[in-house]
CSV table of C-alpha atoms in Angstrom, one decimal:
chain,number,residue,atom,x,y,z
D,67,MET,CA,-166.8,-64.4,-95.0
D,68,ALA,CA,-166.3,-66.3,-91.9
D,69,ASP,CA,-167.8,-69.1,-90.8
D,70,ALA,CA,-168.1,-72.5,-88.8
D,71,ALA,CA,-165.5,-74.6,-90.7
D,72,GLY,CA,-162.0,-74.3,-88.9
D,73,SER,CA,-163.3,-71.8,-86.4
D,74,GLY,CA,-163.2,-74.3,-83.2
D,75,PHE,CA,-166.9,-73.0,-82.4
D,76,ASP,CA,-170.1,-75.4,-82.8
D,77,THR,CA,-172.6,-72.4,-82.6
D,78,PHE,CA,-172.3,-68.4,-82.8
D,79,MET,CA,-174.3,-66.2,-80.6
D,80,CYS,CA,-174.8,-62.3,-81.2
D,81,GLU,CA,-175.8,-59.7,-78.9
D,82,GLY,CA,-176.8,-56.4,-79.4
D,83,PHE,CA,-178.0,-55.1,-76.0
D,84,GLN,CA,-177.0,-51.8,-77.1
D,85,TYR,CA,-179.3,-51.5,-80.1
D,86,GLY,CA,-182.8,-52.6,-78.5
D,87,GLY,CA,-182.4,-51.1,-75.2
D,88,ILE,CA,-179.9,-47.7,-75.4
D,89,ASP,CA,-180.6,-46.9,-79.0
D,90,HIS,CA,-183.8,-48.4,-79.4
D,91,ASN,CA,-183.2,-49.2,-82.9
D,92,ILE,CA,-184.8,-52.1,-83.8
D,93,ASP,CA,-183.5,-52.2,-87.0
D,94,LYS,CA,-180.0,-52.8,-85.6
D,95,ALA,CA,-181.4,-55.3,-83.2
D,96,GLN,CA,-182.8,-57.1,-86.5
D,97,ARG,CA,-179.4,-57.0,-88.2
D,98,CYS,CA,-177.4,-58.3,-85.1
D,99,ALA,CA,-179.9,-61.2,-84.6
D,100,ALA,CA,-179.4,-62.3,-88.4
D,101,TYR,CA,-175.6,-61.3,-88.6
D,102,PRO,CA,-174.2,-64.8,-88.2
D,103,PHE,CA,-175.9,-66.7,-90.9
D,104,ALA,CA,-176.9,-63.3,-93.1
D,105,GLU,CA,-173.6,-61.6,-92.9
D,106,LEU,CA,-170.8,-64.5,-91.8
D,107,SER,CA,-172.6,-67.4,-93.4
D,108,TRP,CA,-172.8,-69.5,-90.4
D,109,ASP,CA,-175.3,-72.3,-90.9
D,110,ARG,CA,-179.0,-70.7,-89.4
D,111,ALA,CA,-179.3,-74.1,-87.2
D,112,HIS,CA,-176.1,-73.1,-85.3
D,113,CYS,CA,-176.6,-69.5,-84.5
D,114,ARG,CA,-178.4,-67.6,-81.4
D,115,TYR,CA,-179.5,-64.2,-80.6
D,116,LEU,CA,-179.3,-62.9,-76.9
D,117,MET,CA,-181.2,-60.2,-75.9
D,118,GLY,CA,-181.9,-58.3,-72.8
D,119,TRP,CA,-184.5,-57.4,-70.3
D,120,TYR,CA,-183.2,-54.7,-68.6
D,121,TYR,CA,-185.5,-51.4,-67.3
D,122,SER,CA,-189.3,-51.2,-67.7
D,123,GLY,CA,-189.0,-48.7,-71.0
D,124,TRP,CA,-187.2,-51.9,-72.8
D,125,PRO,CA,-188.7,-52.5,-76.2
D,126,TRP,CA,-188.2,-56.3,-75.3
D,127,GLN,CA,-191.3,-57.5,-77.2
D,128,ARG,CA,-190.6,-55.9,-80.2
D,129,GLU,CA,-186.8,-56.8,-80.4
D,130,TYR,CA,-187.8,-60.3,-79.6
D,131,LEU,CA,-190.4,-60.4,-82.6
D,132,VAL,CA,-188.1,-59.1,-85.3
D,133,ALA,CA,-185.4,-61.3,-83.8
D,134,ARG,CA,-187.8,-64.5,-84.3
D,135,ARG,CA,-188.8,-63.1,-87.8
D,136,THR,CA,-185.1,-63.5,-88.9
D,137,GLY,CA,-185.3,-66.9,-88.4
D,138,VAL,CA,-182.6,-67.5,-85.9
D,139,PRO,CA,-183.7,-70.8,-84.3
D,140,LEU,CA,-183.0,-69.7,-80.5
D,141,ILE,CA,-183.4,-66.9,-78.8
D,142,LYS,CA,-181.8,-66.3,-75.1
D,143,PHE,CA,-182.8,-63.6,-72.5
D,144,TRP,CA,-180.6,-62.1,-69.8
D,145,ALA,CA,-181.1,-61.0,-66.9
D,146,TYR,CA,-184.6,-63.1,-65.8
D,147,ASP,CA,-184.7,-61.4,-62.5
D,148,HIS,CA,-185.5,-58.4,-64.2
D,149,LEU,CA,-188.9,-60.0,-65.9
D,150,CYS,CA,-190.0,-60.9,-62.3
D,151,LEU,CA,-189.1,-57.4,-60.6
D,152,PHE,CA,-190.9,-55.8,-63.5
D,153,GLY,CA,-193.8,-58.2,-63.7
D,154,TRP,CA,-193.8,-58.3,-67.2
D,155,PRO,CA,-196.0,-61.0,-68.9
D,156,LEU,CA,-195.8,-64.2,-70.0
D,157,PRO,CA,-196.0,-65.9,-72.6
D,158,LEU,CA,-193.9,-64.5,-74.9
D,159,PRO,CA,-195.3,-62.1,-77.7
D,160,VAL,CA,-196.6,-63.6,-80.4
D,161,ALA,CA,-196.5,-62.1,-84.0
D,162,VAL,CA,-199.5,-61.2,-85.9
D,163,ALA,CA,-200.0,-61.6,-89.8
D,164,ASN,CA,-199.8,-57.9,-90.7
D,165,PRO,CA,-196.8,-56.4,-88.4
D,166,SER,CA,-197.6,-52.7,-88.7
D,167,PHE,CA,-196.3,-51.3,-85.3
D,168,ILE,CA,-192.9,-53.0,-86.2
Protein backbone atom coordinates (compact mmCIF):
# COMPACT_ATOMS: atom_id res chain seq x y z
CA MET A 1 0.00 0.00 0.00
CA ALA A 2 1.28 3.42 -0.95
CA ASP A 3 0.42 6.54 0.97
CA ALA A 4 1.51 10.15 1.35
CA ALA A 5 4.19 9.45 3.96
CA GLY A 6 7.55 9.69 2.29
CA SER A 7 6.13 10.28 -1.19
CA GLY A 8 7.17 13.92 -1.38
CA PHE A 9 3.70 14.95 -2.56
CA ASP A 10 0.98 16.86 -0.73
CA THR A 11 -1.91 15.58 -2.84
CA PHE A 12 -2.77 12.68 -5.13
CA MET A 13 -4.83 13.39 -8.24
CA CYS A 14 -6.23 10.66 -10.49
CA GLU A 15 -7.59 11.05 -13.98
CA GLY A 16 -9.40 8.41 -15.94
CA PHE A 17 -10.40 10.10 -19.21
CA GLN A 18 -10.49 6.71 -20.91
CA TYR A 19 -13.13 5.28 -18.58
CA GLY A 20 -15.93 7.84 -18.86
CA GLY A 21 -15.31 9.31 -22.29
CA ILE A 22 -14.04 6.49 -24.45
CA ASP A 23 -15.09 3.28 -22.70
CA HIS A 24 -18.29 4.82 -21.26
CA ASN A 25 -17.67 2.64 -18.20
CA ILE A 26 -18.97 4.55 -15.20
CA ASP A 27 -17.86 1.82 -12.77
CA LYS A 28 -14.23 2.26 -13.81
CA ALA A 29 -14.55 6.04 -13.59
CA GLN A 30 -15.91 5.70 -10.05
CA ARG A 31 -13.10 3.36 -9.05
CA CYS A 32 -10.55 5.77 -10.50
CA ALA A 33 -11.99 8.72 -8.53
CA ALA A 34 -11.70 6.75 -5.27
CA TYR A 35 -8.43 4.98 -6.08
CA PRO A 36 -6.00 7.04 -3.95
CA PHE A 37 -7.98 6.68 -0.71
CA ALA A 38 -9.78 3.39 -1.35
CA GLU A 39 -6.84 1.37 -2.63
CA LEU A 40 -3.66 3.29 -1.81
CA SER A 41 -4.60 4.52 1.69
CA TRP A 42 -4.06 8.19 1.05
CA ASP A 43 -5.97 10.53 3.34
CA ARG A 44 -9.19 11.41 1.49
CA ALA A 45 -8.73 15.12 2.24
CA HIS A 46 -5.59 15.14 0.09
CA CYS A 47 -7.06 13.39 -2.95
CA ARG A 48 -8.35 14.94 -6.16
CA TYR A 49 -10.06 13.74 -9.32
CA LEU A 50 -9.52 15.20 -12.79
CA MET A 51 -12.32 14.53 -15.23
CA GLY A 52 -12.74 15.62 -18.80
CA TRP A 53 -15.14 17.55 -20.94
CA TYR A 54 -14.42 16.40 -24.47
CA TYR A 55 -17.28 16.16 -26.94
CA SER A 56 -21.05 16.32 -27.04
CA GLY A 57 -21.51 12.59 -26.36
CA TRP A 58 -19.31 12.60 -23.26
CA PRO A 59 -21.37 11.41 -20.25
CA TRP A 60 -19.77 13.99 -17.98
CA GLN A 61 -22.83 14.54 -15.74
CA ARG A 62 -22.89 10.87 -14.72
CA GLU A 63 -19.15 10.75 -14.21
CA TYR A 64 -19.30 13.90 -12.08
CA LEU A 65 -22.07 12.52 -9.87
CA VAL A 66 -20.41 9.14 -9.26
CA ALA A 67 -17.12 10.88 -8.47
CA ARG A 68 -18.96 13.10 -5.96
CA ARG A 69 -20.48 10.01 -4.33
CA THR A 70 -17.02 8.60 -3.62
CA GLY A 71 -16.37 11.50 -1.29
CA VAL A 72 -13.35 12.83 -3.18
CA PRO A 73 -13.16 16.42 -1.88
CA LEU A 74 -12.16 18.16 -5.11
CA ILE A 75 -13.11 17.41 -8.71
CA LYS A 76 -11.28 19.34 -11.40
CA PHE A 77 -12.34 19.66 -15.03
CA TRP A 78 -10.14 19.65 -18.10
CA ALA A 79 -10.98 21.44 -21.34
CA TYR A 80 -13.15 24.32 -20.13
CA ASP A 81 -13.32 25.53 -23.73
CA HIS A 82 -15.46 22.48 -24.56
CA LEU A 83 -17.97 23.48 -21.91
CA CYS A 84 -18.34 26.81 -23.71
CA LEU A 85 -18.15 25.32 -27.22
CA PHE A 86 -20.96 22.83 -26.65
CA GLY A 87 -23.02 25.18 -24.47
CA TRP A 88 -23.34 22.68 -21.64
CA PRO A 89 -25.47 23.89 -18.74
CA LEU A 90 -24.24 25.12 -15.42
CA PRO A 91 -24.50 24.83 -12.45
CA LEU A 92 -23.11 21.34 -12.05
CA PRO A 93 -25.61 18.51 -11.62
CA VAL A 94 -26.93 17.72 -8.16
CA ALA A 95 -27.44 14.16 -6.93
CA VAL A 96 -30.98 13.01 -6.33
CA ALA A 97 -32.08 10.95 -3.35
CA ASN A 98 -32.70 7.81 -5.45
CA PRO A 99 -30.08 7.73 -8.24
CA SER A 100 -31.69 4.98 -10.33
CA PHE A 101 -30.34 6.42 -13.58
CA ILE A 102 -26.73 5.61 -12.66
